mmCIF file of C-alpha atoms in Angstrom:
data_model
loop_
_atom_site.group_PDB
_atom_site.id
_atom_site.type_symbol
_atom_site.label_atom_id
_atom_site.label_comp_id
_atom_site.label_asym_id
_atom_site.label_seq_id
_atom_site.Cartn_x
_atom_site.Cartn_y
_atom_site.Cartn_z
ATOM 1 C CA MET A 136 -0.028 0.015 -0.055
ATOM 2 C CA ALA A 137 1.386 3.433 -1.290
ATOM 3 C CA ILE A 138 1.259 6.279 1.365
ATOM 4 C CA ILE A 139 0.506 9.586 -0.230
ATOM 5 C CA THR A 140 2.301 12.597 1.253
ATOM 6 C CA THR A 141 1.895 16.285 0.305
ATOM 7 C CA SER A 142 4.835 18.522 0.767
ATOM 8 C CA SER A 143 4.231 21.734 2.755
ATOM 9 C CA SER A 144 4.947 23.797 -0.231
ATOM 10 C CA THR A 145 2.363 22.099 -2.228
ATOM 11 C CA ARG A 146 -0.013 22.567 0.612
ATOM 12 C CA ALA A 147 1.024 26.143 0.943
ATOM 13 C CA LEU A 148 0.546 26.800 -2.790
ATOM 14 C CA SER A 149 -2.932 25.233 -2.556
ATOM 15 C CA LEU A 150 -3.983 27.274 0.376
ATOM 16 C CA LYS A 151 -2.694 30.474 -1.302
ATOM 17 C CA ASN A 152 -4.856 29.618 -4.360
ATOM 18 C CA VAL A 153 -7.906 29.111 -2.274
ATOM 19 C CA ALA A 154 -7.286 32.684 -0.558
ATOM 20 C CA LEU A 155 -6.868 34.132 -3.941
ATOM 21 C CA GLY A 156 -9.938 32.509 -5.355
ATOM 22 C CA ALA A 157 -11.741 33.807 -2.269
ATOM 23 C CA ALA A 158 -10.610 37.204 -2.495
ATOM 24 C CA VAL A 159 -11.359 37.406 -6.245
ATOM 25 C CA ALA A 160 -14.898 36.235 -5.687
ATOM 26 C CA LEU A 161 -15.321 38.842 -2.599
ATOM 27 C CA LEU A 162 -14.213 41.673 -4.693
ATOM 28 C CA SER A 163 -16.364 40.609 -7.711
ATOM 29 C CA GLY A 164 -19.299 40.511 -5.596
ATOM 30 C CA MET A 165 -18.569 43.711 -4.129
ATOM 31 C CA ALA A 166 -18.118 45.267 -7.569
ATOM 32 C CA ILE A 167 -21.516 43.687 -8.839
ATOM 33 C CA ASN A 168 -23.267 44.969 -5.685
ATOM 34 C CA SER A 169 -21.811 48.460 -6.001
ATOM 35 C CA ILE A 170 -23.017 48.587 -9.892
ATOM 36 C CA ALA A 171 -26.166 47.231 -8.811
ATOM 37 C CA ALA A 172 -26.655 49.942 -6.070
ATOM 38 C CA ALA A 173 -25.441 52.839 -8.461
ATOM 39 C CA ALA A 174 -27.979 51.847 -11.186
ATOM 40 C CA PRO A 175 -31.377 53.614 -10.335
ATOM 41 C CA GLY A 176 -34.553 51.295 -10.669
ATOM 42 C CA ALA A 177 -37.326 51.695 -13.191
ATOM 43 C CA TYR A 178 -39.396 53.858 -10.897
ATOM 44 C CA ASP A 179 -36.477 56.470 -10.383
ATOM 45 C CA ARG A 180 -35.939 56.437 -14.203
ATOM 46 C CA THR A 181 -39.504 56.950 -14.795
ATOM 47 C CA PHE A 182 -39.602 59.923 -12.214
ATOM 48 C CA LEU A 183 -36.703 61.721 -13.895
ATOM 49 C CA SER A 184 -38.144 61.310 -17.271
ATOM 50 C CA LYS A 185 -41.557 62.750 -16.099
ATOM 51 C CA ALA A 186 -39.841 65.357 -14.154
ATOM 52 C CA ALA A 187 -37.850 66.498 -17.177
ATOM 53 C CA ASP A 188 -40.975 66.473 -19.457
ATOM 54 C CA ALA A 189 -43.083 68.515 -16.958
ATOM 55 C CA GLY A 190 -40.196 71.023 -16.230
ATOM 56 C CA SER A 191 -39.492 71.663 -20.123
ATOM 57 C CA THR A 192 -43.297 72.111 -20.729
ATOM 58 C CA GLU A 193 -43.452 74.661 -17.948
ATOM 59 C CA ILE A 194 -40.688 76.460 -19.362
ATOM 60 C CA ALA A 195 -41.643 76.599 -22.928
ATOM 61 C CA ALA A 196 -45.288 77.390 -21.940
ATOM 62 C CA SER A 197 -44.097 80.273 -19.740
ATOM 63 C CA LYS A 198 -41.691 81.527 -22.605
ATOM 64 C CA ILE A 199 -44.830 81.661 -24.797
ATOM 65 C CA ALA A 200 -46.687 83.758 -21.828
ATOM 66 C CA GLN A 201 -43.718 86.094 -21.528
ATOM 67 C CA GLY A 202 -44.367 86.866 -25.136
ATOM 68 C CA LYS A 203 -48.290 86.830 -25.404
ATOM 69 C CA SER A 204 -49.530 87.924 -22.185
ATOM 70 C CA ALA A 205 -50.491 91.549 -21.597
ATOM 71 C CA ASN A 206 -51.333 91.049 -17.715
ATOM 72 C CA ALA A 207 -48.463 92.219 -15.705
ATOM 73 C CA ASP A 208 -49.172 89.437 -13.180
ATOM 74 C CA VAL A 209 -49.108 86.783 -15.715
ATOM 75 C CA LYS A 210 -45.923 87.887 -17.087
ATOM 76 C CA LYS A 211 -44.289 88.151 -13.594
ATOM 77 C CA PHE A 212 -45.500 84.477 -12.766
ATOM 78 C CA ALA A 213 -44.162 83.241 -16.179
ATOM 79 C CA ASP A 214 -40.875 84.851 -15.522
ATOM 80 C CA SER A 215 -40.624 83.290 -12.091
ATOM 81 C CA MET A 216 -41.522 80.048 -13.896
ATOM 82 C CA VAL A 217 -38.875 80.302 -16.495
ATOM 83 C CA THR A 218 -36.071 81.308 -14.092
ATOM 84 C CA ASP A 219 -37.021 78.683 -11.279
ATOM 85 C CA HIS A 220 -37.768 75.622 -13.413
ATOM 86 C CA SER A 221 -34.566 76.365 -15.652
ATOM 87 C CA LYS A 222 -32.552 76.019 -12.583
ATOM 88 C CA VAL A 223 -34.150 72.781 -11.702
ATOM 89 C CA ALA A 224 -34.021 71.387 -15.076
ATOM 90 C CA ASP A 225 -30.158 71.990 -14.823
ATOM 91 C CA GLU A 226 -30.034 70.180 -11.560
ATOM 92 C CA LEU A 227 -32.094 67.388 -12.918
ATOM 93 C CA LYS A 228 -30.133 66.979 -15.862
ATOM 94 C CA GLN A 229 -26.800 66.761 -14.083
ATOM 95 C CA LEU A 230 -28.264 64.122 -11.659
ATOM 96 C CA ALA A 231 -29.687 62.130 -14.548
ATOM 97 C CA SER A 232 -26.374 62.220 -16.273
ATOM 98 C CA SER A 233 -24.529 61.014 -12.986
ATOM 99 C CA LYS A 234 -26.841 57.945 -13.192
ATOM 100 C CA GLN A 235 -26.386 57.264 -16.816
ATOM 101 C CA ILE A 236 -30.002 58.291 -17.578
ATOM 102 C CA ASP A 237 -30.940 60.288 -20.656
ATOM 103 C CA VAL A 238 -33.655 62.916 -20.145
ATOM 104 C CA SER A 239 -34.912 65.180 -22.782
ATOM 105 C CA ASP A 240 -34.920 68.868 -22.455
ATOM 106 C CA GLN A 241 -37.992 69.172 -24.792
ATOM 107 C CA PRO A 242 -41.682 68.503 -23.986
ATOM 108 C CA GLY A 243 -43.108 65.279 -24.933
ATOM 109 C CA ALA A 244 -45.603 64.742 -27.656
ATOM 110 C CA ARG A 245 -48.660 65.101 -25.329
ATOM 111 C CA HIS A 246 -47.440 68.223 -23.906
ATOM 112 C CA LYS A 247 -46.399 69.561 -27.414
ATOM 113 C CA SER A 248 -49.948 69.674 -28.594
ATOM 114 C CA GLU A 249 -51.007 71.522 -25.501
ATOM 115 C CA LEU A 250 -48.312 74.082 -26.152
ATOM 116 C CA THR A 251 -49.632 74.425 -29.917
ATOM 117 C CA LYS A 252 -53.158 74.976 -28.560
ATOM 118 C CA LEU A 253 -51.956 77.592 -26.003
ATOM 119 C CA ASN A 254 -50.115 79.322 -28.823
ATOM 120 C CA THR A 255 -53.129 79.821 -30.614
ATOM 121 C CA LEU A 256 -54.919 81.870 -27.796
ATOM 122 C CA ALA A 257 -54.900 85.489 -27.255
ATOM 123 C CA GLY A 258 -55.719 87.985 -24.496
ATOM 124 C CA LYS A 259 -57.606 87.024 -21.273
ATOM 125 C CA GLN A 260 -58.433 83.712 -22.906
ATOM 126 C CA PHE A 261 -54.568 82.875 -23.167
ATOM 127 C CA ASP A 262 -54.067 84.196 -19.701
ATOM 128 C CA GLN A 263 -56.754 81.944 -18.365
ATOM 129 C CA GLU A 264 -55.578 78.885 -20.157
ATOM 130 C CA TYR A 265 -52.000 79.189 -19.433
ATOM 131 C CA VAL A 266 -52.725 79.789 -15.571
ATOM 132 C CA ASP A 267 -55.377 76.948 -15.675
ATOM 133 C CA LYS A 268 -53.057 74.397 -17.499
ATOM 134 C CA ILE A 269 -49.604 75.571 -16.574
ATOM 135 C CA GLY A 270 -50.011 77.232 -13.238
ATOM 136 C CA VAL A 271 -52.521 75.089 -11.549
ATOM 137 C CA ALA A 272 -52.954 71.766 -13.197
ATOM 138 C CA ALA A 273 -49.466 71.235 -14.050
ATOM 139 C CA HIS A 274 -48.144 72.179 -10.760
ATOM 140 C CA LYS A 275 -50.622 69.952 -9.014
ATOM 141 C CA ASP A 276 -49.184 67.206 -11.150
ATOM 142 C CA ALA A 277 -45.661 68.054 -10.416
ATOM 143 C CA VAL A 278 -46.371 68.223 -6.682
ATOM 144 C CA LYS A 279 -47.835 64.872 -6.724
ATOM 145 C CA LEU A 280 -44.799 63.361 -8.961
ATOM 146 C CA PHE A 281 -42.389 64.968 -6.519
ATOM 147 C CA THR A 282 -44.009 64.043 -3.344
ATOM 148 C CA ASP A 283 -44.231 60.335 -4.641
ATOM 149 C CA ALA A 284 -40.596 60.216 -5.628
ATOM 150 C CA SER A 285 -39.652 61.837 -2.247
ATOM 151 C CA GLN A 286 -41.035 58.777 -0.629
ATOM 152 C CA LYS A 287 -40.602 56.147 -3.063
ATOM 153 C CA ALA A 288 -37.351 56.654 -4.948
ATOM 154 C CA THR A 289 -34.916 54.033 -4.340
ATOM 155 C CA ASP A 290 -31.733 56.038 -5.150
ATOM 156 C CA PRO A 291 -30.948 58.442 -2.311
ATOM 157 C CA GLU A 292 -29.708 61.042 -4.454
ATOM 158 C CA ILE A 293 -32.953 61.139 -6.585
ATOM 159 C CA LYS A 294 -35.034 61.072 -3.423
ATOM 160 C CA ALA A 295 -33.145 64.023 -2.076
ATOM 161 C CA PHE A 296 -33.640 65.760 -5.225
ATOM 162 C CA ALA A 297 -37.332 65.425 -5.114
ATOM 163 C CA ALA A 298 -37.583 66.388 -1.452
ATOM 164 C CA LYS A 299 -35.620 69.259 -1.816
ATOM 165 C CA THR A 300 -37.443 70.668 -4.950
ATOM 166 C CA LEU A 301 -41.170 69.935 -3.601
ATOM 167 C CA PRO A 302 -41.323 73.229 -1.527
ATOM 168 C CA ALA A 303 -40.705 75.292 -4.398
ATOM 169 C CA LEU A 304 -43.223 73.524 -6.399
ATOM 170 C CA GLN A 305 -45.919 73.903 -3.892
ATOM 171 C CA HIS A 306 -45.010 77.480 -3.600
ATOM 172 C CA HIS A 307 -45.648 77.773 -7.447
ATOM 173 C CA LEU A 308 -48.891 75.929 -7.062
ATOM 174 C CA ASP A 309 -49.971 78.527 -4.278
ATOM 175 C CA MET A 310 -48.742 81.517 -6.763
ATOM 176 C CA ALA A 311 -50.727 79.832 -9.399
ATOM 177 C CA ASN A 312 -54.068 79.459 -7.312
ATOM 178 C CA THR A 313 -53.698 83.097 -6.233
ATOM 179 C CA LEU A 314 -53.303 84.374 -9.869
ATOM 180 C CA HIS A 315 -56.173 81.916 -10.985
ATOM 181 C CA GLU A 316 -58.318 83.867 -8.387
ATOM 182 C CA SER A 317 -57.376 87.263 -9.605
ATOM 183 C CA LEU A 318 -58.128 86.427 -13.340
ATOM 184 C CA ALA A 319 -61.611 85.114 -12.262
ATOM 185 C CA LYS A 320 -62.628 88.480 -11.024
#
């Protein structure tokens, strides 16, 4: 009967290979987890896309209002919307880019038709439609969108962006409601 012996150098080499394999597996797992953690989920991607669409629509409509409205209060509101939403749009684009997500800076098809309709109106009818659709309705939708994202987003930076932006959107809605009431008089 033959006796099998292993030399200490063979045993050390075998242990070294096991340790090396374990280290590679550990690092690979960490890298995969890191990539998975960095990649926002479907909800976060949808939020960024919808937020970009809403913001670009409000900017475009407000630029129309800056040129078409004869009402000083409507023009002042439109100026605020262009300034504020342009800043948020820039932040959103930077955030999306950092997450490797492409967002459009143009309104989507549904909103383009609303903008076309808005552009055909004039005078008090224009002011009322702009304040109703862009001031009140769009900001109600935006407040809901950002409220939901501040609670449901899985990416901490996206969640924080939504929470940070929400008070300004609520303020815009309050301004729009006040403007709506003054136009109704």
